[in-house]
Amino acid sequence: MPETLSVQCCIAGGGPAGMMLGLLLARAGVSVLVVEKHPDFLRDFRGDTLHPSTLEIIHELGLLERFLRLPHQKVSRINARFGDLEFTVADFSSLPTQCRYVAFMPQWDFLNFLVEVGSGYPGFHVRMSTEVTDVIESGGAVVGLRAETATGPLDIRAALVVGADGRNSTVRKKARLSVEEFGAPMDVLWFRLSRSHNDPVDPMGRFDVGRIFIMLNRGDYWQCGFVIAKGSLTEIYAQGLPRFRDNVAKLAPFAAARVHELQGWEPIKLLTVQVDRLRQWYRPGLLCIGDAAHAMSPVGGVGINLAIQDAVASANVLAQPLRDGRVTAADLAKVQARRLWPTQLTQQAQLLVQNRVISRVLDSKVPLSPPSAVRLLARFPILRRIPARLIGLGVRPEHVRTPVG
Ligand SMILES: Cc1cc2nc3c(=O)[nH]c(=O)nc-3n(C[C@H](O)[C@H](O)[C@H](O)COP(=O)(O)OP(=O)(O)OC[C@H]3O[C@@H](n4cnc5c(N)ncnc54)[C@H](O)[C@@H]3O)c2cc1C
């Protein structure tokens, strides 16, 4: 017999979306269980960029000062180089927010922080090493989740189940929610190079013939993203590591003497880029949010921040119905209606950059002239406020409206 539990809301997945929703609902007096398949949050190169919109939510929760005591780097400008043209893509310094910068913080620190804060509320529960394997259905509605734990199977009954289990969501598969795929021309190889005190400070993107390279300042190391054409990994392996190191050295000449730190392929991790969206994010008794509802392209590094915005919108709409014990499909539809167009618009902007800039650069054999939007950004600094707003705040910033229960 499986162990059984009963809560008002059960959330599959302890990523940014699941943990933030769990915290907000518990703060509003709802009993929540977040189940996470891993034993901890220690995974490298997940989204580590907390944008002004996310920092604003933390401020609204009265936690900003405590949060900023955790180790992080502040970045108020993003620079890029297209051929020989160097320019600032986004300047966050004039955003109307408490924090006018992106905070780079390892995702495990961020998630541990949310758990620590959540644990202050009696309704907040987390079960690690608990993998959701199925949804439990009754009379056409989802009424719970089935999970595997180290001590055997677990059935969790809940008035609301939330799928926040990421881009390969088991919940959305088992609930038979249909997905629209938008495709991506690229994948990304992530790795570290050490940082010297003489190196530049701001993060940068470099667009060169057939190559795109991103470097994020993480204090004593660079988090590097080498963008490759989708499906070209086998060819890159076949060309060999010395050739890969040479390419990195050409793209980041100031770090050329450090490319020997790449001693094998093992620490070079592949991010398979996928962009998709559920046609309907809910069924009676079930809602999907974050990457489980819409996997984002890495363009703009907005994945975590959209996941957090979904969590805030969900808590705003659902805390009261959950407390009253009557969550209807109409409530769930309200969450989708609120978050759909910001998601659509962001994904459309990402697809535009993927198709008009990234594909062109990756396919190029000769130096390309920068696209007109890039030339405008280089020429008129005031225009940098537009990408700063889109990346930093998003198109429909959410605010915490849940009561403290
Ligand atoms: C390599 C990489 C780099 C990225 N870089 C950035 C970046 O710089 N900036 C940015 O904003 N975004 C970035 N992203 C995207 C970002 O990480 C995601 O958009 C964001 O984490 C989505 O949050 P989420 O909570 O919806 O899902 P996730 O963060 O994917 O969290 C889902 C959680 O569910 C758990 N889970 C999965 N299946 C189950 C199951 N069956 N049972 C229980 N638990 C389960 C997972 O272990 C995970 O903890 C990156 C993603 C990757 C993969």
Short mmCIF file of C-alpha atoms and ligand atoms in Angstrom, two decimals:
data_model
loop_
_atom_site.label_atom_id
_atom_site.label_comp_id
_atom_site.label_asym_id
_atom_site.label_seq_id
_atom_site.Cartn_x
_atom_site.Cartn_y
_atom_site.Cartn_z
CA MET A 1 0.00 0.00 0.00
CA PRO A 2 1.42 3.44 -0.88
CA GLU A 3 1.86 5.98 1.87
CA THR A 4 -0.87 8.63 1.46
CA LEU A 5 -0.92 12.33 2.26
CA SER A 6 -3.47 15.06 1.85
CA VAL A 7 -2.82 18.78 1.30
CA GLN A 8 -4.66 21.74 -0.20
CA CYS A 9 -2.05 22.21 -2.93
CA CYS A 10 0.62 19.80 -4.16
CA ILE A 11 3.36 21.19 -6.40
CA ALA A 12 5.48 18.89 -8.56
CA GLY A 13 9.00 20.36 -8.90
CA GLY A 14 11.07 22.49 -6.57
CA GLY A 15 12.52 24.88 -9.15
CA PRO A 16 12.00 28.66 -9.10
CA ALA A 17 8.31 28.41 -10.12
CA GLY A 18 7.40 25.65 -7.66
CA MET A 19 9.30 27.01 -4.67
CA MET A 20 8.06 30.58 -5.11
CA LEU A 21 4.45 29.41 -5.48
CA GLY A 22 4.82 27.13 -2.45
CA LEU A 23 6.19 30.01 -0.38
CA LEU A 24 3.48 32.47 -1.45
CA LEU A 25 0.62 30.03 -0.83
CA ALA A 26 1.99 28.95 2.57
CA ARG A 27 2.39 32.63 3.47
CA ALA A 28 -1.30 33.07 2.60
CA GLY A 29 -2.26 30.25 4.97
CA VAL A 30 -2.65 27.39 2.46
CA SER A 31 -1.17 23.94 3.22
CA VAL A 32 1.31 23.16 0.43
CA LEU A 33 3.60 20.26 -0.35
CA VAL A 34 6.40 20.77 -2.89
CA VAL A 35 7.89 17.50 -4.15
CA GLU A 36 11.32 17.55 -5.75
CA LYS A 37 12.98 14.54 -7.34
CA HIS A 38 16.56 15.53 -6.55
CA PRO A 39 18.05 15.26 -3.04
CA ASP A 40 19.37 18.87 -3.26
CA PHE A 41 19.49 21.88 -5.60
CA LEU A 42 23.17 21.56 -6.53
CA ARG A 43 22.99 21.69 -10.31
CA ASP A 44 25.45 23.83 -12.24
CA PHE A 45 24.61 26.23 -15.07
CA ARG A 46 20.87 26.44 -14.50
CA GLY A 47 19.42 29.88 -14.80
CA ASP A 48 21.40 31.99 -12.39
CA THR A 49 20.19 35.40 -13.51
CA LEU A 50 17.71 37.12 -11.18
CA HIS A 51 16.31 40.08 -13.03
CA PRO A 52 14.94 43.33 -11.55
CA SER A 53 11.37 41.91 -11.79
CA THR A 54 12.30 38.98 -9.52
CA LEU A 55 14.22 41.24 -7.12
CA GLU A 56 11.15 43.48 -6.96
CA ILE A 57 9.03 40.51 -5.83
CA ILE A 58 11.59 39.74 -3.13
CA HIS A 59 11.42 43.39 -2.09
CA GLU A 60 7.60 43.24 -1.96
CA LEU A 61 7.93 40.24 0.36
CA GLY A 62 10.12 42.36 2.66
CA LEU A 63 13.08 40.04 2.09
CA LEU A 64 15.41 42.07 -0.10
CA GLU A 65 17.95 43.07 2.51
CA ARG A 66 18.27 39.49 3.81
CA PHE A 67 18.43 38.15 0.26
CA LEU A 68 21.19 40.51 -0.86
CA ARG A 69 23.38 39.23 1.98
CA LEU A 70 23.82 36.04 -0.07
CA PRO A 71 26.85 36.06 -2.39
CA HIS A 72 25.97 37.47 -5.81
CA GLN A 73 27.29 39.74 -8.56
CA LYS A 74 25.43 42.82 -9.76
CA VAL A 75 25.29 43.59 -13.47
CA SER A 76 23.72 46.81 -14.65
CA ARG A 77 24.71 46.63 -18.32
CA ILE A 78 24.93 43.88 -20.93
CA ASN A 79 27.48 44.44 -23.68
CA ALA A 80 27.91 42.76 -27.04
CA ARG A 81 30.32 42.81 -29.92
CA PHE A 82 29.07 42.23 -33.46
CA GLY A 83 32.09 41.86 -35.73
CA ASP A 84 34.09 45.01 -34.90
CA LEU A 85 31.15 46.96 -33.47
CA GLU A 86 31.05 46.99 -29.67
CA PHE A 87 27.83 48.20 -28.05
CA THR A 88 25.62 48.03 -24.95
CA VAL A 89 22.51 45.91 -25.52
CA ALA A 90 20.69 46.79 -22.31
CA ASP A 91 21.27 49.31 -19.55
CA PHE A 92 19.18 48.59 -16.44
CA SER A 93 20.29 51.67 -14.54
CA SER A 94 17.13 53.70 -15.25
CA LEU A 95 14.49 51.05 -14.52
CA PRO A 96 11.79 52.13 -12.04
CA THR A 97 12.67 49.32 -9.60
CA GLN A 98 14.42 48.92 -6.24
CA CYS A 99 17.28 47.05 -7.91
CA ARG A 100 18.46 48.43 -11.20
CA TYR A 101 20.63 45.45 -12.04
CA VAL A 102 20.57 41.72 -12.69
CA ALA A 103 21.80 39.71 -9.69
CA PHE A 104 23.86 36.66 -10.65
CA MET A 105 23.39 34.06 -7.95
CA PRO A 106 23.75 30.26 -8.14
CA GLN A 107 20.26 28.81 -8.44
CA TRP A 108 20.86 26.52 -5.44
CA ASP A 109 21.41 29.55 -3.17
CA PHE A 110 18.21 31.15 -4.45
CA LEU A 111 16.17 27.95 -3.97
CA ASN A 112 17.63 27.25 -0.52
CA PHE A 113 16.69 30.82 0.42
CA LEU A 114 13.07 30.27 -0.68
CA VAL A 115 12.91 27.02 1.32
CA GLU A 116 14.37 28.74 4.37
CA VAL A 117 11.79 31.55 4.18
CA GLY A 118 8.94 29.12 3.41
CA SER A 119 9.84 26.97 6.41
CA GLY A 120 8.78 29.89 8.60
CA TYR A 121 5.13 29.19 7.65
CA PRO A 122 3.31 26.20 9.18
CA GLY A 123 1.65 25.23 5.89
CA PHE A 124 4.92 24.92 3.92
CA HIS A 125 6.25 21.40 3.34
CA VAL A 126 8.96 20.12 0.99
CA ARG A 127 9.79 16.48 0.22
CA MET A 128 13.12 16.05 -1.57
CA SER A 129 14.15 12.81 -3.37
CA THR A 130 10.50 12.36 -4.31
CA GLU A 131 9.84 11.82 -8.00
CA VAL A 132 6.38 12.36 -9.43
CA THR A 133 5.50 9.47 -11.73
CA ASP A 134 1.82 10.05 -12.49
CA VAL A 135 -1.27 12.14 -11.85
CA ILE A 136 -4.23 10.64 -9.97
CA GLU A 137 -7.52 11.25 -11.74
CA SER A 138 -11.13 10.87 -10.70
CA GLY A 139 -14.26 11.80 -12.68
CA GLY A 140 -12.23 13.66 -15.33
CA ALA A 141 -10.39 15.84 -12.79
CA VAL A 142 -6.86 15.60 -11.43
CA VAL A 143 -7.11 14.92 -7.70
CA GLY A 144 -3.52 14.17 -6.76
CA LEU A 145 -0.05 12.97 -7.67
CA ARG A 146 1.68 9.61 -7.44
CA ALA A 147 5.38 9.67 -6.54
CA GLU A 148 8.29 7.34 -5.83
CA THR A 149 10.43 7.88 -2.74
CA ALA A 150 13.39 6.03 -1.24
CA THR A 151 10.96 4.26 1.10
CA GLY A 152 8.38 3.34 -1.54
CA PRO A 153 5.40 4.81 -3.40
CA LEU A 154 3.55 7.89 -2.17
CA ASP A 155 0.05 9.10 -3.12
CA ILE A 156 -0.70 12.76 -2.47
CA ARG A 157 -4.29 13.97 -2.62
CA ALA A 158 -4.80 17.69 -3.23
CA ALA A 159 -7.54 20.17 -4.16
CA LEU A 160 -5.03 21.59 -6.64
CA VAL A 161 -2.05 19.97 -8.33
CA VAL A 162 0.55 22.26 -9.92
CA GLY A 163 2.99 20.99 -12.54
CA ALA A 164 6.15 23.06 -12.03
CA ASP A 165 8.44 20.22 -13.03
CA GLY A 166 10.24 21.98 -15.84
CA ARG A 167 10.65 21.61 -19.57
CA ASN A 168 10.45 17.79 -19.56
CA SER A 169 7.42 17.84 -17.28
CA THR A 170 6.07 14.43 -16.29
CA VAL A 171 2.89 16.09 -15.04
CA ARG A 172 2.00 17.69 -18.36
CA LYS A 173 2.70 14.40 -20.18
CA LYS A 174 0.65 12.28 -17.80
CA ALA A 175 -2.18 14.83 -17.83
CA ARG A 176 -2.14 14.66 -21.66
CA LEU A 177 -1.85 18.44 -22.12
CA SER A 178 -0.97 19.27 -25.70
CA VAL A 179 2.24 21.12 -26.52
CA GLU A 180 3.07 23.47 -29.39
CA GLU A 181 6.76 23.34 -30.39
CA PHE A 182 8.44 26.39 -31.95
CA GLY A 183 11.93 25.02 -32.65
CA ALA A 184 15.36 26.57 -32.18
CA PRO A 185 18.35 26.77 -34.53
CA MET A 186 20.90 26.38 -31.75
CA ASP A 187 22.10 24.57 -28.64
CA VAL A 188 24.54 25.95 -26.08
CA LEU A 189 27.73 24.46 -24.60
CA TRP A 190 28.27 25.80 -21.06
CA PHE A 191 31.61 25.71 -19.25
CA ARG A 192 33.79 27.68 -16.85
CA LEU A 193 37.04 29.57 -17.36
CA SER A 194 38.84 31.20 -14.46
CA ARG A 195 38.70 35.00 -14.21
CA SER A 196 41.67 37.28 -13.72
CA HIS A 197 41.41 40.67 -11.98
CA ASN A 198 42.53 42.36 -15.25
CA ASP A 199 39.59 40.94 -17.20
CA PRO A 200 36.60 43.05 -18.21
CA VAL A 201 33.78 43.20 -15.66
CA ASP A 202 30.52 43.40 -17.61
CA PRO A 203 29.00 40.28 -19.18
CA MET A 204 29.43 40.12 -22.93
CA GLY A 205 28.17 38.48 -26.06
CA ARG A 206 30.36 38.16 -29.12
CA PHE A 207 28.91 37.59 -32.61
CA ASP A 208 31.57 36.52 -35.09
CA VAL A 209 31.73 34.62 -38.38
CA GLY A 210 29.80 31.37 -37.73
CA ARG A 211 30.07 31.73 -33.94
CA ILE A 212 28.36 33.26 -30.92
CA PHE A 213 30.01 33.33 -27.53
CA ILE A 214 28.67 34.58 -24.19
CA MET A 215 30.68 35.30 -21.03
CA LEU A 216 29.05 35.97 -17.65
CA ASN A 217 31.17 37.33 -14.83
CA ARG A 218 30.74 35.05 -11.80
CA GLY A 219 33.41 36.63 -9.59
CA ASP A 220 36.38 34.30 -9.72
CA TYR A 221 35.27 32.56 -12.93
CA TRP A 222 33.53 33.21 -16.25
CA GLN A 223 30.43 31.23 -17.05
CA CYS A 224 30.86 30.76 -20.79
CA GLY A 225 28.18 29.84 -23.34
CA PHE A 226 29.38 28.68 -26.76
CA VAL A 227 26.37 28.72 -29.09
CA ILE A 228 26.40 25.93 -31.68
CA ALA A 229 24.09 25.08 -34.57
CA LYS A 230 21.48 22.55 -33.42
CA GLY A 231 22.64 19.01 -34.03
CA SER A 232 26.29 19.99 -34.66
CA LEU A 233 27.71 18.55 -31.43
CA THR A 234 28.98 15.34 -33.06
CA GLU A 235 30.89 17.44 -35.61
CA ILE A 236 32.39 19.59 -32.84
CA TYR A 237 33.49 16.44 -30.93
CA ALA A 238 34.97 15.08 -34.19
CA GLN A 239 36.98 18.29 -34.75
CA GLY A 240 38.52 17.73 -31.33
CA LEU A 241 39.09 19.65 -28.14
CA PRO A 242 42.21 21.59 -29.33
CA ARG A 243 40.15 23.14 -32.15
CA PHE A 244 37.36 24.02 -29.69
CA ARG A 245 39.90 25.63 -27.34
CA ASP A 246 41.35 27.63 -30.28
CA ASN A 247 37.91 28.92 -31.16
CA VAL A 248 37.30 30.01 -27.58
CA ALA A 249 40.71 31.72 -27.48
CA LYS A 250 39.90 33.67 -30.67
CA LEU A 251 36.54 34.79 -29.28
CA ALA A 252 37.94 35.83 -25.89
CA PRO A 253 41.56 36.83 -26.55
CA PHE A 254 42.05 38.13 -22.98
CA ALA A 255 41.37 34.60 -21.68
CA ALA A 256 43.39 32.78 -24.37
CA ALA A 257 46.08 31.68 -21.91
CA ARG A 258 43.39 29.97 -19.78
CA VAL A 259 41.67 27.79 -22.40
CA HIS A 260 44.00 24.91 -21.41
CA GLU A 261 41.76 24.66 -18.31
CA LEU A 262 39.40 22.77 -20.64
CA GLN A 263 41.06 19.38 -20.28
CA GLY A 264 38.19 17.23 -21.54
CA TRP A 265 34.58 17.37 -22.77
CA GLU A 266 33.10 16.26 -19.44
CA PRO A 267 32.87 19.73 -17.79
CA ILE A 268 31.43 21.20 -21.02
CA LYS A 269 27.66 20.78 -20.62
CA LEU A 270 25.13 20.80 -23.45
CA LEU A 271 21.94 22.84 -23.03
CA THR A 272 19.49 21.56 -25.62
CA VAL A 273 17.50 24.64 -26.50
CA GLN A 274 13.77 24.06 -26.79
CA VAL A 275 10.97 26.58 -27.13
CA ASP A 276 7.42 25.37 -26.64
CA ARG A 277 4.11 26.22 -24.98
CA LEU A 278 1.08 24.30 -23.77
CA ARG A 279 -2.09 25.10 -25.70
CA GLN A 280 -4.05 24.89 -22.46
CA TRP A 281 -2.14 25.21 -19.17
CA TYR A 282 -4.81 23.59 -16.99
CA ARG A 283 -7.42 20.88 -16.53
CA PRO A 284 -9.89 20.66 -13.65
CA GLY A 285 -7.70 20.21 -10.56
CA LEU A 286 -4.40 20.86 -12.39
CA LEU A 287 -2.35 23.88 -13.51
CA CYS A 288 1.09 23.97 -15.17
CA ILE A 289 3.41 26.97 -14.74
CA GLY A 290 7.00 27.96 -15.54
CA ASP A 291 8.95 25.83 -18.01
CA ALA A 292 6.34 23.07 -17.65
CA ALA A 293 3.86 25.40 -19.35
CA HIS A 294 6.34 27.14 -21.67
CA ALA A 295 10.00 26.26 -22.20
CA MET A 296 11.83 29.49 -23.01
CA SER A 297 14.76 30.12 -25.35
CA PRO A 298 17.91 31.27 -23.50
CA VAL A 299 17.73 34.56 -25.49
CA GLY A 300 17.54 37.31 -22.87
CA GLY A 301 18.05 34.81 -19.99
CA VAL A 302 14.46 35.31 -18.86
CA GLY A 303 13.41 31.71 -18.02
CA ILE A 304 13.61 31.96 -14.22
CA ASN A 305 11.99 35.34 -14.18
CA LEU A 306 8.97 34.26 -16.22
CA ALA A 307 8.66 31.20 -13.97
CA ILE A 308 8.59 33.51 -10.92
CA GLN A 309 6.02 35.80 -12.57
CA ASP A 310 3.79 32.78 -13.22
CA ALA A 311 4.12 31.76 -9.57
CA VAL A 312 3.14 35.23 -8.32
CA ALA A 313 0.15 35.46 -10.70
CA SER A 314 -0.99 31.95 -9.70
CA ALA A 315 -0.79 32.75 -5.98
CA ASN A 316 -2.65 36.04 -6.49
CA VAL A 317 -5.52 34.30 -8.28
CA LEU A 318 -5.64 31.00 -6.38
CA ALA A 319 -4.80 31.69 -2.71
CA GLN A 320 -8.36 32.68 -1.78
CA PRO A 321 -10.16 29.90 -3.70
CA LEU A 322 -7.71 27.42 -2.12
CA ARG A 323 -8.41 28.78 1.33
CA ASP A 324 -12.15 28.54 0.63
CA GLY A 325 -11.69 24.98 -0.63
CA ARG A 326 -13.22 25.64 -4.07
CA VAL A 327 -10.75 26.01 -6.93
CA THR A 328 -12.64 25.93 -10.22
CA ALA A 329 -11.42 25.47 -13.79
CA ALA A 330 -12.46 29.12 -14.30
CA ASP A 331 -9.90 30.17 -11.63
CA LEU A 332 -7.20 28.20 -13.46
CA ALA A 333 -8.25 29.75 -16.77
CA LYS A 334 -7.73 33.19 -15.17
CA VAL A 335 -4.08 32.35 -14.47
CA GLN A 336 -3.51 31.27 -18.07
CA ALA A 337 -5.34 34.34 -19.39
CA ARG A 338 -3.11 36.59 -17.28
CA ARG A 339 0.21 34.95 -18.18
CA LEU A 340 -0.43 33.84 -21.77
CA TRP A 341 0.19 37.04 -23.66
CA PRO A 342 3.36 38.05 -21.75
CA THR A 343 4.68 34.56 -22.50
CA GLN A 344 3.63 34.68 -26.15
CA LEU A 345 5.16 38.10 -26.65
CA THR A 346 8.44 37.11 -24.98
CA GLN A 347 8.69 33.90 -26.99
CA GLN A 348 7.92 35.79 -30.22
CA ALA A 349 10.72 38.27 -29.47
CA GLN A 350 13.06 35.34 -28.71
CA LEU A 351 12.10 33.56 -31.95
CA LEU A 352 12.74 36.79 -33.88
CA VAL A 353 16.26 37.04 -32.44
CA GLN A 354 16.84 33.30 -33.01
CA ASN A 355 15.74 33.45 -36.64
CA ARG A 356 16.97 36.89 -37.70
CA VAL A 357 20.26 37.13 -35.81
CA ILE A 358 21.42 33.80 -34.34
CA SER A 359 20.67 31.65 -37.42
CA ARG A 360 22.28 34.22 -39.72
CA VAL A 361 25.44 34.44 -37.62
CA LEU A 362 25.77 30.66 -37.19
CA ASP A 363 25.32 30.13 -40.96
CA SER A 364 27.72 32.95 -41.95
CA LYS A 365 31.00 32.23 -43.74
CA VAL A 366 32.04 35.87 -44.14
CA PRO A 367 31.76 38.82 -41.70
CA LEU A 368 28.20 40.10 -41.53
CA SER A 369 27.21 43.72 -41.14
CA PRO A 370 25.34 44.26 -37.87
CA PRO A 371 21.52 44.19 -38.15
CA SER A 372 19.92 47.65 -38.24
CA ALA A 373 18.50 47.22 -34.69
CA VAL A 374 22.06 46.67 -33.43
CA ARG A 375 23.35 49.76 -35.24
CA LEU A 376 20.53 51.83 -33.73
CA LEU A 377 21.37 50.60 -30.22
CA ALA A 378 25.02 51.46 -30.76
CA ARG A 379 24.15 54.93 -32.02
CA PHE A 380 21.35 56.03 -29.67
CA PRO A 381 22.08 55.08 -26.02
CA ILE A 382 18.54 56.01 -24.94
CA LEU A 383 17.22 53.06 -26.98
CA ARG A 384 19.04 50.68 -24.60
CA ARG A 385 16.21 51.29 -22.19
CA ILE A 386 13.86 49.25 -24.39
CA PRO A 387 15.73 45.90 -24.17
CA ALA A 388 16.50 46.74 -20.52
CA ARG A 389 12.79 46.98 -19.81
CA LEU A 390 11.91 43.86 -21.81
CA ILE A 391 14.67 41.77 -20.25
CA GLY A 392 14.66 43.33 -16.78
CA LEU A 393 10.96 43.79 -16.12
CA GLY A 394 9.17 41.75 -18.77
CA VAL A 395 5.98 42.80 -20.49
CA ARG A 396 3.55 42.41 -17.59
CA PRO A 397 5.33 42.61 -14.24
CA GLU A 398 3.37 40.90 -11.47
CA HIS A 399 3.11 42.17 -7.90
CA VAL A 400 2.55 40.23 -4.69
CA ARG A 401 -1.13 40.64 -3.77
CA THR A 402 -1.64 37.54 -1.64
CA PRO A 403 -2.67 38.26 1.94
CA VAL A 404 -0.56 36.92 4.82
CA GLY A 405 -2.76 34.12 6.25
C1 LIG B 1 21.81 25.07 -18.75
C2 LIG B 1 20.71 26.08 -18.53
C3 LIG B 1 21.03 27.44 -18.42
C4 LIG B 1 20.01 28.37 -18.21
N1 LIG B 1 20.35 29.69 -18.06
C5 LIG B 1 19.37 30.58 -17.72
C6 LIG B 1 19.69 31.91 -17.35
O1 LIG B 1 20.85 32.32 -17.36
N2 LIG B 1 18.68 32.74 -16.96
C7 LIG B 1 17.39 32.32 -16.89
O2 LIG B 1 16.51 33.10 -16.48
N3 LIG B 1 17.05 31.07 -17.27
C8 LIG B 1 18.00 30.19 -17.64
N4 LIG B 1 17.68 28.90 -17.91
C9 LIG B 1 16.27 28.51 -17.87
C10 LIG B 1 15.82 28.41 -16.44
O3 LIG B 1 16.67 27.56 -15.70
C11 LIG B 1 14.40 27.89 -16.43
O4 LIG B 1 13.59 28.65 -17.32
C12 LIG B 1 13.80 28.02 -15.04
O5 LIG B 1 14.61 27.34 -14.11
C13 LIG B 1 12.39 27.47 -15.06
O6 LIG B 1 11.95 27.32 -13.73
P1 LIG B 1 10.89 26.19 -13.41
O7 LIG B 1 10.74 26.24 -11.93
O8 LIG B 1 9.70 26.35 -14.26
O9 LIG B 1 11.56 24.82 -13.87
P2 LIG B 1 12.93 24.15 -13.43
O10 LIG B 1 13.91 25.14 -12.97
O11 LIG B 1 13.31 23.23 -14.54
O12 LIG B 1 12.53 23.31 -12.15
C14 LIG B 1 11.81 22.11 -12.26
C15 LIG B 1 12.12 21.29 -11.03
O13 LIG B 1 11.31 20.14 -11.08
C16 LIG B 1 12.08 19.01 -10.73
N5 LIG B 1 11.44 17.86 -11.35
C17 LIG B 1 11.46 17.52 -12.67
N6 LIG B 1 10.74 16.40 -12.85
C18 LIG B 1 10.26 16.05 -11.65
C19 LIG B 1 9.46 14.97 -11.19
N7 LIG B 1 8.99 14.05 -12.03
N8 LIG B 1 9.16 14.90 -9.88
C20 LIG B 1 9.62 15.83 -8.99
N9 LIG B 1 10.41 16.86 -9.36
C21 LIG B 1 10.72 16.98 -10.69
C22 LIG B 1 13.45 19.32 -11.27
O14 LIG B 1 14.45 18.57 -10.61
C23 LIG B 1 13.56 20.82 -10.97
O15 LIG B 1 14.09 21.08 -9.71
C24 LIG B 1 18.66 27.94 -18.15
C25 LIG B 1 18.35 26.58 -18.27
C26 LIG B 1 19.36 25.66 -18.45
C27 LIG B 1 18.98 24.19 -18.56
#
